[in-house]
Coordinates of C-alpha atoms and ligand atoms in Angstrom, one line a residue:
Chain A
M1 CA -41.1 -11.8 38.2
K2 CA -39.4 -12.6 34.9
R3 CA -36.8 -15.4 34.8
Y4 CA -33.6 -14.1 33.2
S5 CA -32.2 -16.3 30.4
A6 CA -30.8 -16.3 26.9
F7 CA -34.3 -16.9 25.7
A8 CA -35.6 -13.9 27.6
I9 CA -33.0 -11.7 26.1
A10 CA -33.9 -12.8 22.6
R11 CA -37.6 -12.3 23.3
E12 CA -37.1 -8.8 24.7
A13 CA -34.8 -7.9 21.9
L14 CA -37.7 -8.5 19.5
R15 CA -40.0 -6.2 21.4
D16 CA -37.6 -3.3 22.2
H17 CA -37.1 -4.4 25.8
T18 CA -40.5 -3.3 26.9
G19 CA -41.3 -6.5 28.9
W20 CA -38.7 -6.7 31.6
G21 CA -40.7 -5.3 34.5
R22 CA -39.3 -4.4 37.9
A23 CA -36.7 -6.6 39.4
W24 CA -38.1 -6.1 43.0
G25 CA -41.2 -4.5 44.5
N26 CA -41.6 -1.1 46.1
P27 CA -44.2 -2.0 48.8
E28 CA -45.8 0.1 51.6
P29 CA -44.8 -1.3 55.0
R30 CA -47.4 -3.6 56.7
R31 CA -48.3 -3.2 60.3
R32 CA -46.6 -6.4 61.3
Y33 CA -44.1 -9.0 60.1
D34 CA -42.9 -12.3 61.5
A35 CA -39.3 -11.0 61.1
I36 CA -37.8 -7.6 60.4
I37 CA -34.2 -7.2 59.2
V38 CA -32.8 -3.7 59.7
G39 CA -30.3 -2.8 56.9
A40 CA -30.5 -3.8 53.2
G41 CA -26.8 -4.4 52.7
G42 CA -25.6 -7.8 51.5
H43 CA -25.7 -9.3 55.0
G44 CA -29.2 -8.2 55.8
L45 CA -30.6 -9.3 52.4
A46 CA -28.8 -12.6 52.5
T47 CA -30.2 -13.2 56.0
A48 CA -33.7 -12.6 54.8
Y49 CA -33.1 -14.8 51.7
Y50 CA -32.0 -17.8 53.7
L51 CA -34.8 -17.3 56.3
G52 CA -37.2 -17.9 53.4
R53 CA -35.2 -20.5 51.5
N54 CA -33.9 -22.6 54.4
H55 CA -36.4 -22.0 57.1
G56 CA -39.7 -21.2 55.4
I57 CA -40.0 -17.8 57.1
R58 CA -41.3 -15.5 54.4
N59 CA -43.4 -12.9 56.1
V60 CA -40.3 -10.7 56.3
A61 CA -39.4 -7.0 55.8
I62 CA -36.0 -5.7 55.2
L63 CA -35.9 -2.0 56.2
E64 CA -33.2 0.3 54.7
K65 CA -32.7 3.9 55.6
G66 CA -31.1 4.8 52.2
W67 CA -31.1 2.7 49.1
L68 CA -30.3 -1.0 49.0
G69 CA -26.6 -1.8 48.8
G70 CA -25.8 1.9 49.4
G71 CA -23.7 1.1 52.5
N72 CA -20.4 -0.8 52.6
T73 CA -21.8 -3.4 50.2
G74 CA -21.8 -0.9 47.4
R75 CA -18.5 0.6 48.4
N76 CA -16.1 -2.3 48.8
T77 CA -13.3 -3.6 46.6
T78 CA -15.1 -7.0 46.2
I79 CA -12.3 -9.4 47.2
I80 CA -13.5 -12.8 48.1
R81 CA -11.2 -15.3 49.8
S82 CA -11.4 -17.8 52.6
N83 CA -7.7 -18.4 53.6
Y84 CA -8.1 -17.6 57.2
L85 CA -6.1 -19.0 60.1
Q86 CA -8.6 -19.9 62.7
D87 CA -11.1 -22.8 62.2
P88 CA -14.3 -20.8 62.9
S89 CA -13.3 -18.1 60.3
A90 CA -12.2 -20.6 57.7
A91 CA -15.6 -22.5 58.1
I92 CA -17.8 -19.5 57.6
Y93 CA -15.7 -17.7 54.9
E94 CA -15.3 -21.0 53.0
K95 CA -19.0 -21.6 53.2
A96 CA -19.6 -18.2 51.8
R97 CA -17.0 -18.7 49.0
S98 CA -18.5 -22.0 48.0
L99 CA -22.0 -20.4 47.9
Y100 CA -20.7 -17.6 45.8
E101 CA -19.5 -20.1 43.2
T102 CA -23.1 -21.0 42.3
L103 CA -24.9 -17.9 43.5
S104 CA -25.7 -16.6 40.0
Q105 CA -27.6 -19.8 39.2
E106 CA -29.2 -19.9 42.6
L107 CA -30.5 -16.4 42.4
N108 CA -31.0 -16.3 38.6
Y109 CA -29.0 -13.1 38.6
N110 CA -25.5 -12.6 37.3
I111 CA -23.3 -11.6 40.2
M112 CA -20.3 -12.0 38.0
Y113 CA -18.3 -14.2 40.4
S114 CA -14.8 -14.4 39.0
P115 CA -12.6 -17.0 40.7
R116 CA -9.5 -15.4 39.3
G117 CA -7.3 -16.2 42.3
V118 CA -6.1 -14.1 45.2
M119 CA -2.4 -13.7 46.1
M120 CA -1.4 -12.4 49.5
L121 CA 2.2 -11.2 49.2
A122 CA 4.8 -12.1 51.8
Q123 CA 7.2 -9.1 52.0
T124 CA 8.9 -9.8 55.3
E125 CA 10.3 -13.0 56.9
H126 CA 7.5 -12.7 59.5
E127 CA 4.9 -12.8 56.8
V128 CA 6.6 -15.8 55.1
R129 CA 6.3 -17.7 58.4
G130 CA 2.8 -16.5 59.0
Y131 CA 1.5 -17.5 55.6
R132 CA 3.3 -20.9 55.6
R133 CA 1.5 -21.6 58.8
T134 CA -1.9 -20.4 57.3
A135 CA -1.3 -22.7 54.3
Q136 CA -0.9 -25.7 56.7
A137 CA -4.0 -24.7 58.7
N138 CA -6.0 -24.3 55.4
A139 CA -4.9 -27.8 54.4
L140 CA -6.4 -29.2 57.5
Q141 CA -9.6 -27.1 57.1
G142 CA -10.1 -28.2 53.5
V143 CA -9.4 -24.8 52.1
D144 CA -7.4 -25.0 48.9
T145 CA -4.3 -22.7 49.3
E146 CA -0.6 -23.0 48.9
F147 CA 2.5 -21.0 49.6
I148 CA 4.3 -20.1 46.4
G149 CA 7.7 -18.6 45.6
P150 CA 8.6 -15.4 43.9
E151 CA 8.9 -17.0 40.4
R152 CA 5.3 -18.2 40.6
V153 CA 4.2 -14.8 41.8
K154 CA 5.8 -13.1 38.8
A155 CA 4.4 -15.7 36.4
L156 CA 0.9 -15.2 37.8
C157 CA 1.2 -11.4 37.8
P158 CA 3.8 -10.1 35.4
I159 CA 3.3 -6.4 36.3
I160 CA 4.7 -7.0 39.8
R161 CA 8.2 -5.9 40.7
L162 CA 9.8 -8.5 43.0
E163 CA 12.8 -6.6 44.2
G164 CA 11.0 -3.6 45.7
P165 CA 13.4 -1.2 47.5
R166 CA 11.8 -1.5 50.9
Y167 CA 9.9 -4.8 50.7
P168 CA 11.0 -7.4 48.2
V169 CA 8.4 -10.1 47.4
L170 CA 9.5 -13.3 49.1
G171 CA 6.5 -15.4 48.2
A172 CA 2.8 -15.4 48.5
L173 CA -0.2 -17.3 50.0
W174 CA -2.1 -18.3 46.8
Q175 CA -5.8 -19.2 46.8
P176 CA -6.7 -20.1 43.2
R177 CA -10.4 -20.4 43.8
A178 CA -10.7 -17.0 45.5
G179 CA -11.6 -13.9 43.4
T180 CA -14.1 -11.1 43.0
A181 CA -17.8 -10.5 42.3
R182 CA -20.0 -7.5 41.3
H183 CA -20.9 -5.9 44.6
D184 CA -24.2 -4.2 43.5
A185 CA -25.3 -7.4 41.8
V186 CA -25.0 -9.3 45.0
A187 CA -27.4 -6.9 46.8
W188 CA -29.7 -6.7 43.8
G189 CA -29.8 -10.4 43.2
Y190 CA -30.7 -11.2 46.8
A191 CA -33.3 -8.3 46.9
R192 CA -34.9 -9.7 43.7
A193 CA -35.0 -13.2 45.2
C194 CA -36.5 -11.9 48.5
S195 CA -39.1 -9.9 46.7
E196 CA -39.9 -13.0 44.6
M197 CA -40.6 -14.9 47.8
G198 CA -43.1 -12.2 48.9
M199 CA -40.8 -10.4 51.3
H200 CA -40.9 -6.6 51.5
V201 CA -37.7 -4.7 50.7
I202 CA -38.5 -1.2 52.0
Q203 CA -36.1 1.5 51.1
K204 CA -36.0 5.1 52.5
C205 CA -37.2 3.7 55.8
E206 CA -35.0 4.4 58.8
V207 CA -35.3 2.6 62.1
T208 CA -35.4 5.2 64.8
G209 CA -36.3 3.2 67.8
I210 CA -36.7 -0.4 69.0
R211 CA -39.9 -1.2 71.1
R212 CA -39.6 -3.7 73.9
E213 CA -42.4 -5.4 75.9
G214 CA -41.6 -7.4 79.0
G215 CA -37.9 -7.9 78.1
R216 CA -38.5 -9.0 74.5
V217 CA -38.6 -7.2 71.3
A218 CA -42.1 -6.0 70.1
G219 CA -41.3 -4.0 67.0
V220 CA -39.5 -0.9 65.6
D221 CA -40.3 2.7 65.1
T222 CA -39.4 4.0 61.7
T223 CA -39.6 7.2 59.6
R224 CA -42.6 5.4 57.9
G225 CA -44.4 4.6 61.2
P226 CA -44.2 1.8 63.8
I227 CA -44.0 -1.8 62.7
D228 CA -44.5 -4.9 64.9
C229 CA -42.4 -8.1 64.7
D230 CA -41.7 -11.3 66.5
K231 CA -38.0 -11.4 65.6
L232 CA -35.7 -8.6 64.8
G233 CA -32.3 -8.9 63.1
I234 CA -29.9 -5.9 63.3
V235 CA -27.5 -5.9 60.3
V236 CA -26.3 -2.3 59.9
A237 CA -22.5 -2.5 59.9
G238 CA -21.0 0.9 61.0
H239 CA -24.3 1.9 62.6
S240 CA -24.6 -1.2 64.8
G241 CA -23.7 0.8 68.0
R242 CA -26.6 3.2 67.4
L243 CA -29.1 0.3 66.9
A244 CA -27.8 -1.6 70.0
E245 CA -28.3 1.6 72.0
M246 CA -31.9 1.6 70.9
A247 CA -32.2 -2.0 71.9
G248 CA -30.6 -1.3 75.3
F249 CA -27.3 -3.0 75.1
R250 CA -23.7 -2.1 74.2
L251 CA -21.3 -3.6 71.7
P252 CA -17.6 -4.0 71.5
I253 CA -17.5 -2.1 68.2
E254 CA -15.9 1.1 66.9
S255 CA -16.8 2.7 63.6
V256 CA -14.0 4.0 61.4
A257 CA -13.6 5.0 57.8
L258 CA -12.1 2.7 55.2
Q259 CA -11.3 4.1 51.7
A260 CA -10.9 2.8 48.2
L261 CA -10.2 4.3 44.8
V262 CA -10.2 3.4 41.1
S263 CA -8.0 4.4 38.2
E264 CA -9.0 5.3 34.7
P265 CA -9.7 2.1 32.7
I266 CA -6.8 0.5 30.9
K267 CA -6.3 -2.7 28.8
P268 CA -6.2 -6.0 30.7
A269 CA -3.0 -5.9 32.8
M270 CA -3.6 -8.3 35.7
D271 CA -6.0 -11.2 36.0
V272 CA -5.5 -12.0 39.7
V273 CA -6.1 -10.1 42.9
V274 CA -3.0 -9.0 44.8
M275 CA -2.9 -8.0 48.5
A276 CA 0.2 -6.6 50.1
N277 CA -0.6 -6.5 53.8
T278 CA 2.8 -5.2 55.1
V279 CA 2.4 -2.0 53.2
H280 CA -1.5 -1.9 53.5
G281 CA -2.4 -2.0 49.8
Y282 CA -4.4 -4.3 47.5
L283 CA -5.1 -4.2 43.9
S284 CA -7.3 -5.9 41.2
Q285 CA -8.5 -4.9 37.8
S286 CA -12.3 -4.6 37.2
D287 CA -14.0 -5.9 34.1
K288 CA -14.3 -2.3 32.9
G289 CA -10.5 -2.1 33.1
E290 CA -10.1 0.2 36.1
M291 CA -7.5 -0.7 38.7
V292 CA -9.3 -1.1 42.0
I293 CA -7.2 0.0 44.9
G294 CA -7.8 -0.2 48.7
G295 CA -5.7 0.3 51.8
G296 CA -5.8 0.5 55.6
A297 CA -8.5 1.9 57.8
D298 CA -8.3 5.3 59.5
G299 CA -7.4 5.3 63.2
F300 CA -10.2 7.3 64.7
N301 CA -14.0 7.1 65.1
N302 CA -15.8 8.6 62.1
Y303 CA -19.3 8.5 60.7
T304 CA -18.7 10.7 57.6
Q305 CA -18.0 8.1 54.9
R306 CA -15.0 10.3 54.1
G307 CA -11.5 9.2 55.1
S308 CA -8.2 11.0 55.5
F309 CA -6.2 11.8 52.4
H310 CA -2.9 10.8 53.8
H311 CA -4.0 7.2 54.1
V312 CA -4.7 7.1 50.4
E313 CA -1.3 8.6 49.7
E314 CA 0.4 5.9 51.8
T315 CA -1.5 3.2 50.0
V316 CA -0.7 4.5 46.6
R317 CA 2.9 5.1 47.5
A318 CA 3.2 1.5 48.6
L319 CA 1.5 0.1 45.6
V320 CA 3.6 2.1 43.1
E321 CA 6.7 0.5 44.7
T322 CA 5.4 -3.0 43.9
F323 CA 3.6 -2.1 40.7
P324 CA 5.7 0.7 39.0
M325 CA 3.3 0.9 36.0
L326 CA 0.6 2.4 38.3
S327 CA 2.5 5.6 38.7
R328 CA 1.3 6.6 35.2
L329 CA -2.4 6.2 35.9
K330 CA -4.9 8.9 36.7
M331 CA -7.2 8.1 39.5
L332 CA -10.9 8.6 38.7
R333 CA -13.0 8.1 41.8
W334 CA -12.3 7.9 45.5
W335 CA -14.7 7.1 48.3
G336 CA -15.1 5.8 51.9
G337 CA -17.4 3.6 53.9
I338 CA -17.9 3.3 57.7
V339 CA -16.7 -0.1 58.9
D340 CA -17.5 -1.7 62.2
M341 CA -14.4 -3.0 64.0
T342 CA -14.7 -5.4 66.9
G343 CA -12.2 -5.9 69.7
D344 CA -10.7 -9.0 68.1
R345 CA -11.4 -7.9 64.5
S346 CA -13.7 -10.9 63.9
P347 CA -17.5 -10.6 63.3
I348 CA -20.4 -11.1 65.6
I349 CA -23.5 -13.3 64.7
S350 CA -25.4 -13.6 67.9
K351 CA -28.4 -13.5 70.2
T352 CA -28.5 -10.4 72.3
P353 CA -29.6 -9.5 75.8
L354 CA -32.9 -8.5 74.3
E355 CA -35.0 -11.6 73.6
G356 CA -36.1 -12.0 70.0
C357 CA -33.4 -9.5 68.9
F358 CA -30.4 -10.8 67.0
I359 CA -27.3 -9.0 65.7
N360 CA -24.9 -9.5 62.8
C361 CA -22.1 -7.0 62.6
G362 CA -18.4 -6.5 63.1
W363 CA -17.4 -7.6 59.5
G364 CA -15.3 -4.5 59.5
T365 CA -13.0 -4.2 56.5
G366 CA -13.7 -7.6 55.1
G367 CA -17.3 -8.7 55.1
F368 CA -18.2 -8.7 51.4
K369 CA -16.6 -12.1 50.9
A370 CA -18.7 -13.5 53.8
I371 CA -22.2 -12.4 52.6
P372 CA -23.8 -15.7 51.6
G373 CA -22.2 -17.6 54.6
S374 CA -23.1 -14.9 57.1
G375 CA -26.7 -14.7 55.8
W376 CA -26.9 -18.5 56.0
A377 CA -25.7 -18.6 59.6
M378 CA -27.7 -15.5 60.8
A379 CA -30.9 -17.0 59.3
E380 CA -30.3 -20.2 61.2
T381 CA -29.7 -18.3 64.4
M382 CA -32.8 -16.3 64.0
A383 CA -35.1 -19.2 62.9
K384 CA -34.0 -21.5 65.7
G385 CA -33.3 -18.9 68.4
E386 CA -29.9 -20.5 68.9
P387 CA -26.7 -20.3 66.9
G388 CA -25.9 -23.2 64.6
P389 CA -22.4 -24.6 64.0
L390 CA -21.3 -21.8 61.7
A391 CA -22.3 -19.0 64.0
A392 CA -21.6 -20.4 67.5
A393 CA -18.0 -19.2 67.8
F394 CA -19.0 -15.7 66.8
S395 CA -21.3 -15.0 69.7
L396 CA -21.3 -11.6 71.5
D397 CA -20.3 -13.1 74.9
R398 CA -16.9 -14.3 73.5
F399 CA -15.4 -11.0 74.6
R400 CA -16.6 -11.3 78.1
E401 CA -15.4 -14.9 78.2
G402 CA -12.1 -14.3 76.5
R403 CA -12.8 -16.7 73.6
F404 CA -11.4 -14.4 70.9
I405 CA -11.0 -15.4 67.3
D406 CA -7.7 -13.9 66.7
E407 CA -7.1 -13.4 63.0
S408 CA -4.3 -10.9 63.3
V409 CA -2.1 -12.9 60.9
A410 CA -4.7 -13.5 58.3
A411 CA -7.1 -10.5 58.5
G412 CA -5.7 -7.8 60.8
V413 CA -6.3 -4.9 58.4
A414 CA -6.9 -6.3 55.0
H415 CA -9.7 -7.9 53.1
Chain B
M1 CA -7.6 16.6 57.1
L2 CA -7.9 16.8 60.8
R3 CA -6.0 19.5 62.6
L4 CA -5.6 19.5 66.4
T5 CA -3.7 22.1 68.4
C6 CA -1.3 20.4 70.8
P7 CA -2.1 21.9 74.3
Y8 CA 1.6 21.4 75.3
C9 CA 3.7 23.0 72.5
G10 CA 0.9 25.0 70.9
V11 CA 1.5 23.6 67.4
A12 CA -1.6 23.3 65.2
A13 CA -0.7 19.8 64.1
E14 CA -2.0 18.1 61.1
E15 CA -3.2 14.5 61.2
T16 CA 0.0 13.2 59.7
E17 CA 1.9 14.6 62.7
L18 CA -0.4 12.9 65.2
A19 CA -1.2 9.4 66.4
P20 CA -4.7 8.5 67.4
G21 CA -5.0 6.8 70.8
G22 CA -8.7 5.8 71.1
E23 CA -11.4 6.8 73.6
A24 CA -10.4 9.1 76.5
H25 CA -11.2 9.0 80.2
L26 CA -11.6 5.2 80.5
A27 CA -11.7 4.3 84.1
R28 CA -9.4 1.4 84.9
V29 CA -10.8 -1.6 86.7
G30 CA -8.9 -2.7 89.7
P31 CA -8.7 -6.1 91.6
E32 CA -12.1 -5.4 93.1
G33 CA -13.8 -5.2 89.7
N34 CA -16.0 -8.1 88.5
D35 CA -16.1 -9.7 85.0
D36 CA -18.7 -7.3 83.7
A37 CA -16.8 -4.3 84.7
F38 CA -13.6 -5.7 83.2
H39 CA -15.4 -6.5 80.0
A40 CA -16.8 -3.0 79.7
Y41 CA -13.4 -1.5 80.4
L42 CA -11.7 -3.6 77.8
F43 CA -14.2 -3.6 75.0
E44 CA -17.4 -1.5 75.3
R45 CA -16.4 1.7 73.7
E46 CA -18.8 4.7 73.4
N47 CA -18.4 4.9 69.6
P48 CA -20.8 7.9 69.5
R49 CA -22.4 9.5 66.5
G50 CA -21.6 13.0 67.5
V51 CA -19.6 14.5 70.4
H52 CA -16.6 12.3 71.4
F53 CA -13.5 12.6 73.6
E54 CA -10.3 11.0 72.5
R55 CA -6.6 10.5 73.3
W56 CA -4.1 11.7 70.8
R57 CA -0.3 11.8 70.8
H58 CA 1.7 14.6 69.2
A59 CA 3.9 11.8 67.8
M60 CA 5.9 13.7 65.2
G61 CA 6.2 16.8 67.5
C62 CA 6.7 17.2 71.2
G63 CA 5.7 13.5 71.8
K64 CA 3.1 14.3 74.5
W65 CA -0.2 12.6 74.9
F66 CA -3.2 14.9 75.1
H67 CA -7.0 14.9 74.8
A68 CA -9.4 16.2 72.1
A69 CA -13.1 16.8 72.0
R70 CA -14.4 16.2 68.5
C71 CA -17.6 15.5 66.5
T72 CA -17.6 12.2 64.7
V73 CA -20.3 13.3 62.2
T74 CA -18.9 16.7 61.1
L75 CA -15.2 16.2 62.1
E76 CA -15.5 19.6 63.9
V77 CA -13.0 20.0 66.8
F78 CA -14.3 21.6 69.9
G79 CA -11.0 21.9 71.7
T80 CA -7.9 20.1 73.1
Y81 CA -6.7 19.8 76.6
P82 CA -3.8 18.2 78.6
A83 CA -3.8 14.5 79.5
Q84 CA -3.5 15.0 83.3
T85 CA -7.2 14.9 84.0
T86 CA -9.9 12.3 84.4
E87 CA -12.6 14.3 82.7
P88 CA -12.9 17.2 80.3
P89 CA -12.4 20.6 81.9
A90 CA -15.4 23.1 82.2
H91 CA -14.3 25.4 79.4
I92 CA -14.2 22.5 76.9
R93 CA -17.7 21.4 78.0
A94 CA -19.0 24.9 77.6
A95 CA -17.5 25.1 74.1
I96 CA -19.3 21.9 73.2
T97 CA -22.6 23.1 74.7
A98 CA -22.4 26.3 72.7
K99 CA -22.4 24.3 69.5
R100 CA -24.2 21.1 70.5
P101 CA -26.8 22.0 73.2
G102 CA -28.1 18.9 75.0
W103 CA -25.0 16.8 74.2
A104 CA -24.3 13.8 76.5
W105 CA -21.4 11.4 76.7
R106 CA -20.9 8.6 79.3
G107 CA -22.9 10.5 82.0
L108 CA -21.2 13.9 81.1
S109 CA -23.2 16.7 79.6
Ligands
FAD1 C1 -13.7 0.9 51.0 C2 -14.1 -0.5 51.4 C3 -13.5 -1.6 50.9 C4 -13.8 -2.9 51.3 N1 -13.3 -4.0 50.6 C5 -13.7 -5.2 50.9 C6 -13.2 -6.3 50.1 O1 -12.4 -6.2 49.2 N2 -13.6 -7.6 50.5 C7 -14.5 -7.8 51.5 O2 -14.8 -9.0 51.8 N3 -15.0 -6.8 52.2 C8 -14.6 -5.5 51.9 N4 -15.1 -4.4 52.7 C9 -16.0 -4.7 53.8 C10 -17.5 -4.9 53.3 O3 -17.8 -3.9 52.4 C11 -18.4 -5.0 54.5 O4 -18.0 -5.8 55.5 C12 -19.8 -5.5 54.0 O5 -20.2 -4.9 52.8 C13 -20.8 -5.2 55.1 O6 -22.1 -5.5 54.6 P1 -23.3 -5.2 55.5 O7 -24.5 -5.7 54.8 O8 -23.1 -5.7 56.9 O9 -23.3 -3.6 55.7 P2 -23.8 -2.4 54.7 O10 -23.7 -2.8 53.3 O11 -23.1 -1.2 55.1 O12 -25.3 -2.4 55.0 C14 -25.9 -1.8 56.2 C15 -27.1 -1.1 55.8 O13 -27.8 -0.7 57.0 C16 -28.4 0.6 56.7 N5 -28.8 1.2 58.0 C17 -28.0 1.8 58.9 N6 -28.7 2.3 59.9 C18 -30.0 2.0 59.6 C19 -31.2 2.3 60.3 N7 -31.3 3.0 61.4 N8 -32.4 2.0 59.7 C20 -32.4 1.3 58.5 N9 -31.3 1.0 57.8 C21 -30.1 1.4 58.4 C22 -27.4 1.3 55.9 O14 -27.9 2.4 55.2 C23 -26.8 0.2 55.0 O15 -27.3 0.2 53.7 C24 -14.8 -3.1 52.3 C25 -15.4 -2.0 52.9 C26 -15.1 -0.7 52.5 C27 -15.7 0.5 53.1
ZN2 ZN1 3.1 19.1 71.0

């Protein structure tokens, strides 16, 4: 595979770009792999990548029923932050954020990580107290955040209206090193790097059954025939419940729709990400100039990748209050993804009751930011058969044992 | 937009008038239950891809809780029925069978 560089661009410019070649292979599935990952979203691809990079396990296939990155990874609003309250969350999200900082160099693929800063508005007294507490927790965790007053908020984001009629801006939790990245590029970059290591990224290959022998995993049935494996990693977000059923266990997960929309492109108007959790809205401006808008999840089980219109209406209504200039914008595209919500709204990276079978799911409305850290922790769990320090707290049995990771202040609905 | 007919007041209510209440017919675990049963009761939801039974509340209308049978893949509604029952009535099950022969949900079919 070609290395991408300024030199390569110059060379290709001189020969009409005829020499780039494919970024990743399109192989036929083999009969057997050491490890199979189900789901070529960011988390599945990152898991495969770190299996190879950190643990030398390279005879790996990543099976995807659609196209790579076509699930939530290609549908999200790309907010990356690590200002969580609880220690296990801060550890894994901060690991992910720090890996994101150098991921373009690591993968030799421009994922356009932009540490433009994320601001979480405090619009009620309760939120002010909550975020002050989070800032203290973050200081102890080594995550760089601070609580800022309304004047700083206005200076960082001039299009904001501080004295909203319902919810005035009282301050914000500010993480200067947080930001956004190009979502497709994260999937593509990892896929290219996996392919480069000799792994098979196999698209249009749906897993339809999980074969078991003597209480351990033996392989999978797919729409392209049966494939054997020693280890299986299930990383399918909203479809986790279906895969767990095939493997013979149940999950504390419900699948609901989460929606986002973008406006027509406009000139640069804001260079930070703003989240307003009280009113369920968040906003950033893409490099193309579109205002990227997201809101809260729907309240009922849904597999259609289509959400309810009234949620979008509520989100936009709330954002127009805080950003009056938005009222003049036309919205261009609107879509939904099926997110996997756990009982405590924190993710699962875990062994399962089926030996050799591991699961990574429950990232719900906020897992894009976690992709590198989650892949790192999942790969370690799969390679060693036991969770490492990053994954241990996120085990499946925490629900049975009441060891919840309660992020309701920091993550309840938002990203 | 989802529309459900409230079995109490008969209003064909739109989603904005309703509040979702999660999975229906969960059997409570009493003092005799063990950890596994309690865990299943609290967390292990059916989350099916297909036929599902749910609790809804006619929040902006008569205020009553009721049940709905719905498909999570097509958003088709098979019917609604009052809350005072521990399982879906025969006519609702027949309506589902007419449209989804062979359906199954937590031991019901
Ligand atoms: C509208 C929206 C906005 C969001 N905004 C943010 C945000 O700003 N910041 C943030 O951090 N997170 C955000 N998220 C959440 C984030 O997108 C997800 O947590 C994350 O992308 C999950 O990645 P994944 O790899 O686990 O899942 P996915 O990307 O969904 O990948 C799972 C893959 O598994 C495949 N699959 C399923 N079943 C099978 C099968 N049987 N066989 C083979 N393949 C199968 C699917 O086709 C899919 O490609 C948002 C989500 C949505 C929907
Ligand atoms: Zn009613």
